[in-house]
Short mmCIF file of C-alpha atoms and ligand atoms in Angstrom, two decimals:
data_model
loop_
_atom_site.label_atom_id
_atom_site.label_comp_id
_atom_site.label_asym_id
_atom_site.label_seq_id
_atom_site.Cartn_x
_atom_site.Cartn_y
_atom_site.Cartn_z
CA UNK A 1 -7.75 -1.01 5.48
CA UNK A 2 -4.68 -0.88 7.74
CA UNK A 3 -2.74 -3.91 6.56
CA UNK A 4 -1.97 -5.92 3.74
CA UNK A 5 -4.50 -8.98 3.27
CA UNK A 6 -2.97 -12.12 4.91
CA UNK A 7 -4.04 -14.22 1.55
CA UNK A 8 -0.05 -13.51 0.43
CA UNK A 9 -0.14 -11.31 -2.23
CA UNK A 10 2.73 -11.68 -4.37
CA UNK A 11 3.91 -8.77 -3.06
CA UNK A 12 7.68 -8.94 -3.55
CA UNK A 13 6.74 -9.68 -7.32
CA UNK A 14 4.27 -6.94 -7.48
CA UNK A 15 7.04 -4.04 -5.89
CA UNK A 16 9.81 -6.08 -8.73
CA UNK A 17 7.33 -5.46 -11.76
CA UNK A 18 7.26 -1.67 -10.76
CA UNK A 19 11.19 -1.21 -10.09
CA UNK A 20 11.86 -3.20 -13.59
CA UNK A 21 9.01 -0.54 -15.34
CA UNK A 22 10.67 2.12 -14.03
CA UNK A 23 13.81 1.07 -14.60
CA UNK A 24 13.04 0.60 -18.20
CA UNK A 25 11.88 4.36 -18.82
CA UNK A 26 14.76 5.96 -16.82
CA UNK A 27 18.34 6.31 -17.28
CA UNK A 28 18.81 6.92 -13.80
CA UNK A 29 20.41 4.88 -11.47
CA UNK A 30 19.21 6.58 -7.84
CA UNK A 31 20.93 5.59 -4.69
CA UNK A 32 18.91 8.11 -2.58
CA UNK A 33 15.08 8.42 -2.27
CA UNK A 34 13.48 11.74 -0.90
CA UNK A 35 9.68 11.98 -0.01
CA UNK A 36 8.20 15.48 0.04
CA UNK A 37 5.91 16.48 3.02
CA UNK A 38 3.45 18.59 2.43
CA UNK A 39 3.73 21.63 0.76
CA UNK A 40 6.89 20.65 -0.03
CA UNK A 41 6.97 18.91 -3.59
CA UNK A 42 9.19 21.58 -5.06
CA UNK A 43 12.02 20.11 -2.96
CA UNK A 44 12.61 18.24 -6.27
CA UNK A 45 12.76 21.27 -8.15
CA UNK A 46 16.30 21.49 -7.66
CA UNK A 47 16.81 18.34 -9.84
CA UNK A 48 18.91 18.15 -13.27
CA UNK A 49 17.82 15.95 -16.30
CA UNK A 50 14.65 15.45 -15.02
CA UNK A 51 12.29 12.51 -15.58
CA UNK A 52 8.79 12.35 -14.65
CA UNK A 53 6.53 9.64 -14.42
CA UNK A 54 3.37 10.18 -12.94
CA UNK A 55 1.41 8.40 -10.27
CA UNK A 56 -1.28 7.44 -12.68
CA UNK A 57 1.04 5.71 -15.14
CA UNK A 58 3.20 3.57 -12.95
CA UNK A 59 1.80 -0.07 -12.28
CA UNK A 60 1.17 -0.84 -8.97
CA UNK A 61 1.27 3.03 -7.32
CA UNK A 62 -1.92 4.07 -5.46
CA UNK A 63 -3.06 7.59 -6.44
CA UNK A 64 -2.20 11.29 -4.13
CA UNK A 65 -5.70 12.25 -2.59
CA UNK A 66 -4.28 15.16 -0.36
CA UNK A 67 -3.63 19.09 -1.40
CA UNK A 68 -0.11 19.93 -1.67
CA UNK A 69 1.05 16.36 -3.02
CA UNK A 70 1.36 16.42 -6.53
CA UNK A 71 1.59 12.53 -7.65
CA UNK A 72 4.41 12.25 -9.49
CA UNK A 73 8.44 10.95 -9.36
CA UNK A 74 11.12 12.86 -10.41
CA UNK A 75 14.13 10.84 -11.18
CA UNK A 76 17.32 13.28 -11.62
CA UNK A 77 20.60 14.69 -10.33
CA UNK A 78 21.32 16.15 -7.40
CA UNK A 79 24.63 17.48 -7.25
CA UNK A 80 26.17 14.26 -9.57
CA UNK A 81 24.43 12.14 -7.67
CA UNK A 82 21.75 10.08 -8.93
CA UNK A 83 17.78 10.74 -6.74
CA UNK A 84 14.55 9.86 -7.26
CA UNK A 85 11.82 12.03 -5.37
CA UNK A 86 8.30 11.49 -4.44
CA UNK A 87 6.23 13.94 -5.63
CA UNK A 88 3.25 13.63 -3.13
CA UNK A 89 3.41 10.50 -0.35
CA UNK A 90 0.52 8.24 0.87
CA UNK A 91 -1.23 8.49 4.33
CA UNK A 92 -3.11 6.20 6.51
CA UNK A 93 -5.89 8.63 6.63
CA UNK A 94 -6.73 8.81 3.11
CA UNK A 95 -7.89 5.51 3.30
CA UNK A 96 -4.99 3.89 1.73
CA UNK A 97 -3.98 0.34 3.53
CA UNK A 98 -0.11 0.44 5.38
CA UNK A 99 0.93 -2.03 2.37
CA UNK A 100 0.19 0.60 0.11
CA UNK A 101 1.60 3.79 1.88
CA UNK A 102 4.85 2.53 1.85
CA UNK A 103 4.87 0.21 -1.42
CA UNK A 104 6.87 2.91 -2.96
CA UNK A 105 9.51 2.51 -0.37
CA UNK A 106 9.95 -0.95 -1.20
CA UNK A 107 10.06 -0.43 -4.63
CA UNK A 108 12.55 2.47 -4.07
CA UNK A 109 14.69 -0.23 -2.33
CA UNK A 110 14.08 -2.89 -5.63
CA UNK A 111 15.45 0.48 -7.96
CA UNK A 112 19.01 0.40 -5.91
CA UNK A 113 18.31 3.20 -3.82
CA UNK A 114 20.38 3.15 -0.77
CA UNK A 115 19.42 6.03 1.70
CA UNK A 116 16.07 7.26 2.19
CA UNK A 117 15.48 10.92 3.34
CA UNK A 118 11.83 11.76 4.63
CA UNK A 119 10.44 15.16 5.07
CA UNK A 120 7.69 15.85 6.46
CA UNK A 121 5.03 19.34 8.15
CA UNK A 122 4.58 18.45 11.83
CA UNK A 123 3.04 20.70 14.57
CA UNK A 124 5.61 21.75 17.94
CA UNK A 125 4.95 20.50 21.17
CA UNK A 126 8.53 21.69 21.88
CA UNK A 127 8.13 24.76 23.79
CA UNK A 128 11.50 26.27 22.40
CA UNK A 129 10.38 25.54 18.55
CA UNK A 130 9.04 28.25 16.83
CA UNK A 131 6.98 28.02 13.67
CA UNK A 132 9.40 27.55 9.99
CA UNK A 133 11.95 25.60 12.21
CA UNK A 134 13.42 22.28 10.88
CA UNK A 135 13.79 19.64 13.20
CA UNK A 136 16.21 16.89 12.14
CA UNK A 137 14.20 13.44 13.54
CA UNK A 138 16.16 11.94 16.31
CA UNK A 139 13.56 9.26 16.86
CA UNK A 140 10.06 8.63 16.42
CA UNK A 141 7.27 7.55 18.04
CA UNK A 142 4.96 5.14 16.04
CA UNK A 143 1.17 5.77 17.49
CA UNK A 144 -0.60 3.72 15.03
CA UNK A 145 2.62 1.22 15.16
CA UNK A 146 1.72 0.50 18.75
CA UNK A 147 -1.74 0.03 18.41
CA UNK A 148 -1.04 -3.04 16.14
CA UNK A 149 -1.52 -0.70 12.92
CA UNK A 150 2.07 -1.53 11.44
CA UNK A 151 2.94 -1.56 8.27
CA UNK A 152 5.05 -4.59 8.79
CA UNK A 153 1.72 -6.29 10.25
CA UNK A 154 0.85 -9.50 7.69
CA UNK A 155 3.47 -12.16 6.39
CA UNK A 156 7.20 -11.61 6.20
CA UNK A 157 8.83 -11.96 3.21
CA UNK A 158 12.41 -12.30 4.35
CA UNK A 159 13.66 -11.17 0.71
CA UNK A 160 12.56 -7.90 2.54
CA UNK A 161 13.69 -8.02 6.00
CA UNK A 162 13.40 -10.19 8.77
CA UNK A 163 9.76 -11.03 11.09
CA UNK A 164 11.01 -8.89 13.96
CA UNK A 165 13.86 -5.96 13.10
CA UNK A 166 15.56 -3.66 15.44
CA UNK A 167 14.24 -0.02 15.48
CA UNK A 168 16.98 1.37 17.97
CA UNK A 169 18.82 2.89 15.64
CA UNK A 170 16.48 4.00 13.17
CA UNK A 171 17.70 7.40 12.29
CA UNK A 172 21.35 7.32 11.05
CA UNK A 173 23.89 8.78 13.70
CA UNK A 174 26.29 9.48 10.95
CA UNK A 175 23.53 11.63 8.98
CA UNK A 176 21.83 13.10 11.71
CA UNK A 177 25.36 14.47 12.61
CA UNK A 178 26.24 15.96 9.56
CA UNK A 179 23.41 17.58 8.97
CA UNK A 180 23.86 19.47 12.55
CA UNK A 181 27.36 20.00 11.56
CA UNK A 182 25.85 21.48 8.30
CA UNK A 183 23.66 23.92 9.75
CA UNK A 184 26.03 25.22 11.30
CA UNK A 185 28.12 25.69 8.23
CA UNK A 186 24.82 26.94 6.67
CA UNK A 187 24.18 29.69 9.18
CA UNK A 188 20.93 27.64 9.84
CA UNK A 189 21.82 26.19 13.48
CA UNK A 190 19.11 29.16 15.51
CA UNK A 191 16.67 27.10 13.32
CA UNK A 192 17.74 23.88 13.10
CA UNK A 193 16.76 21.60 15.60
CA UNK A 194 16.87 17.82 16.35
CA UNK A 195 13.85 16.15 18.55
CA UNK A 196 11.47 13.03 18.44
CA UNK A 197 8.55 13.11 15.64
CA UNK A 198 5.25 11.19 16.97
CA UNK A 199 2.50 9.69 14.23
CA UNK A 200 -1.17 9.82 15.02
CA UNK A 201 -3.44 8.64 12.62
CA UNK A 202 -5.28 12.01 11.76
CA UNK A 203 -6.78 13.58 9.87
CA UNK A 204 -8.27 15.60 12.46
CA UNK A 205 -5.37 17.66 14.45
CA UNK A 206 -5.13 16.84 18.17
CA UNK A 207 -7.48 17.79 20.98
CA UNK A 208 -5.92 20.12 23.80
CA UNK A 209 -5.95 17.09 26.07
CA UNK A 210 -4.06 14.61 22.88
CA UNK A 211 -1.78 18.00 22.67
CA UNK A 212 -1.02 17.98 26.48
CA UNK A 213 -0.87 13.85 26.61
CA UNK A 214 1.99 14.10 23.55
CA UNK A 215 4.02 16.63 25.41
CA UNK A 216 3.85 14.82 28.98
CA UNK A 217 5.51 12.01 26.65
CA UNK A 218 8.68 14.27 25.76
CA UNK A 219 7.15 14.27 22.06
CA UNK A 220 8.88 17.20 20.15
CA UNK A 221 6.63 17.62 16.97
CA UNK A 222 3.62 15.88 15.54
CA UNK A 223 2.45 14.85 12.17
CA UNK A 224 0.33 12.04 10.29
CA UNK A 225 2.68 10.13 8.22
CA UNK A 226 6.60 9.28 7.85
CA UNK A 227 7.01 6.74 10.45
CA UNK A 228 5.31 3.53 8.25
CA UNK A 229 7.84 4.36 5.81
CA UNK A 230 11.05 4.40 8.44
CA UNK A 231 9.63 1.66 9.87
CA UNK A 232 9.94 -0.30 6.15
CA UNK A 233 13.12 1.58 5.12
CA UNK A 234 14.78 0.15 8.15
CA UNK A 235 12.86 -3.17 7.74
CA UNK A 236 14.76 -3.51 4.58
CA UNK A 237 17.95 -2.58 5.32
CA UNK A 238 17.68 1.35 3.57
CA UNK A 239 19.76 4.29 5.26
CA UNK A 240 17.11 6.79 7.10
CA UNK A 241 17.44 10.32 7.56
CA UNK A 242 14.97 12.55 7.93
CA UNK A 243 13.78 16.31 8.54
CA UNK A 244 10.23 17.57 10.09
CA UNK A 245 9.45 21.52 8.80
CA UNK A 246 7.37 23.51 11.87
CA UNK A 247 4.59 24.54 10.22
CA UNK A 248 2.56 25.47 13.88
CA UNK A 249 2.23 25.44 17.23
CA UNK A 250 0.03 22.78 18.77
CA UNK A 251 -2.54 24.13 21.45
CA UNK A 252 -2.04 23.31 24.37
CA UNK A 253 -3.81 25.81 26.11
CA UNK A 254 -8.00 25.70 26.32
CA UNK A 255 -9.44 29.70 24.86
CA UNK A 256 -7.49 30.14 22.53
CA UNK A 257 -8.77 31.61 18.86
CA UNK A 258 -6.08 30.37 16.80
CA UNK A 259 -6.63 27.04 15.38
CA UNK A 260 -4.68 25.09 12.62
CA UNK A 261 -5.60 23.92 9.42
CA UNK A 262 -4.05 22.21 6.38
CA UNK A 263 -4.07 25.72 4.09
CA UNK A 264 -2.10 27.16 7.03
CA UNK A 265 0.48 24.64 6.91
CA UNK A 266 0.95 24.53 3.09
CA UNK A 267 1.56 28.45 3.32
CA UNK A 268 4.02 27.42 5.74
CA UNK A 269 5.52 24.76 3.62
CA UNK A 270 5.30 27.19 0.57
CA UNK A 271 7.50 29.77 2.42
CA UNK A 272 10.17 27.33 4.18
CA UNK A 273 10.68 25.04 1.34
CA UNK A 274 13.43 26.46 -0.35
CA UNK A 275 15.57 26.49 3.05
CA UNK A 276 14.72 22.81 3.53
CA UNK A 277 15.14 22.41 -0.37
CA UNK A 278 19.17 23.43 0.11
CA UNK A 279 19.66 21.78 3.35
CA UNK A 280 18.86 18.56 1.21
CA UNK A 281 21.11 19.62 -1.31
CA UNK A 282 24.34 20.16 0.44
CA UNK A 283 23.21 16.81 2.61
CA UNK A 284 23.31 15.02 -0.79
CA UNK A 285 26.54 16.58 -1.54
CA UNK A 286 28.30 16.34 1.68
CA UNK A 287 26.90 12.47 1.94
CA UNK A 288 29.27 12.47 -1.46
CA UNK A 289 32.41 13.42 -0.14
CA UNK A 290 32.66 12.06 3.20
CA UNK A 291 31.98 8.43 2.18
CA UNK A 292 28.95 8.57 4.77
CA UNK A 293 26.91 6.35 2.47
O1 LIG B 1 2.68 14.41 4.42
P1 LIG B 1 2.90 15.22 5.66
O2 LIG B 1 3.16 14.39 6.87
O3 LIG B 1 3.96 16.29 5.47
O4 LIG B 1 1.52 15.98 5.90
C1 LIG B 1 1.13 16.65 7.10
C2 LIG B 1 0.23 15.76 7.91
C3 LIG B 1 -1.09 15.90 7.16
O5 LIG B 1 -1.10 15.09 6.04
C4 LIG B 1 -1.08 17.32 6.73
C5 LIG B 1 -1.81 18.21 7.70
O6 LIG B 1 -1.76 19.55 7.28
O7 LIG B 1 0.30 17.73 6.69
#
């Protein structure tokens, strides 16, 4: 389930085949990728010229399983420059082996894209975060990843990336700094914070004692997906940025009555998404005119 079978798929061929079909429908060129969290698909709403192709109808793409990911890409313009979104990403949990959760990353990377921004809903272990805050991802820390449950795991095709990368500087200083400097322009910086994501596998949310064990680890907000597709992204040489929405509070505390659950967060995703939504925008934008990219 958790990594691609060691009988060498043709796998560079397979993620080529895609790129070229997609290349073939779209006039779009895209140089950045975004993936939409949950709750958060109409991130791409902002897009002009529009082309959809959904999950179903692209060869090789696995199929959205979870609520609040719709299954579709949206190729189009964001502020002149040319995008592709991800209408609904792929998750360990679901069943779905690491090969496929972030096959679309590697295709992304066979279309020309050049920067890939991740979003993501993640739960605070920060006690200074308060629910609808964005945290711009510092670092992460791969759970899974350590356990041997990497999505580089399986032979190397060195058209990709080489057998054992460097993940020290995984989340682009230059980015991460403009978008601080751009919250402040924004009037967003009393919301805007920037912290260290951790994976777990899910789907179950954490245990008081997992809660408590994350935050003795100095682990800022927690979630079930994103870092696979870093971890590729870097692997093959793609720009990273990326943003976590608060959508709760993890427990920490035993007796308490509130308790999360996915509807929760897609209310919370519902509600924040247009902030995040022009925080991409003007990241796109700014990315534009200062060269950063
Ligand atoms: O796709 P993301 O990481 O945004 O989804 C989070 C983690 C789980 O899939 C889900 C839990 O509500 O939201």
């Amino acid at each position: 389930v958790f990594s691609r079978d060691v009988s060498c798929i043709p796998y560079y061929e397979e993620c080529q085949k895609t790129a070229d079909w997609l290349l073939s429908r779209t006039k779009h060129k895209p140089k950045f990728a975004i993936i939409c969290g949950s709750g958060l698909g109409m991130l791409a709403e902002t897009l002009q010229d529009q082309e959809v192709f959904k999950y179903s109808d692209i060869p090789n793409f696995p199929q959205s399983t979870v609520q609040g990911h719709v299954g579709q890409l949206v190729f189009g313009e964001l502020k002149r420059k040319a995008c592709v979104y991800m209408q609904g990403r792929f998750h360990m949990y679901e069943g779905h082996s690491l090969y496929k959760v972030t096959f679309p990353v590697r295709v992304f990377k066979q279309l020309g894209v050049e920067t890939l921004i991740v979003t993501n809903a993640a739960g605070s272990l920060a006690d200074s975060y308060k629910v609808g805050d964005i945290m711009v991802i510092k670092d992460h820390v791969n759970f899974p990843g350590l356990a041997g449950y990497n999505a580089l795991s399986g032979p190397n095709d060195e058209r990709f990336g080489p057998r054992f990368p460097s993940m020290s500087d995984t989340y682009d200083k230059d980015l991460r700094g403009l978008a601080l400097d751009l919250s402040i322009k924004l009037g967003y910086s009393h919301f805007v914070q920037e912290g260290v994501y951790c994976m777990v596998g899910g789907p179950n949310f954490e245990t008081i004692a997992e809660a408590r064990l994350l935050h003795k680890l100095g682990i800022d907000a927690v979630g079930m997906s994103t870092a696979p597709e870093v971890v590729v992204a870097k692997h093959c040489g793609l720009k990273v940025f990326g943003l976590s929405l608060i959508t709760n509070q993890v427990l920490k505390e035993y007796g308490s009555n509130e308790a999360v659950n996915h509807e929760k967060v897609l209310e919370i995703s519902k509600k924040r998404a247009g902030i995040l939504q022009d925080f991409v925008t003007e990241l796109v934008a700014q990315i534009n005119s200062n060269n950063t990219n």
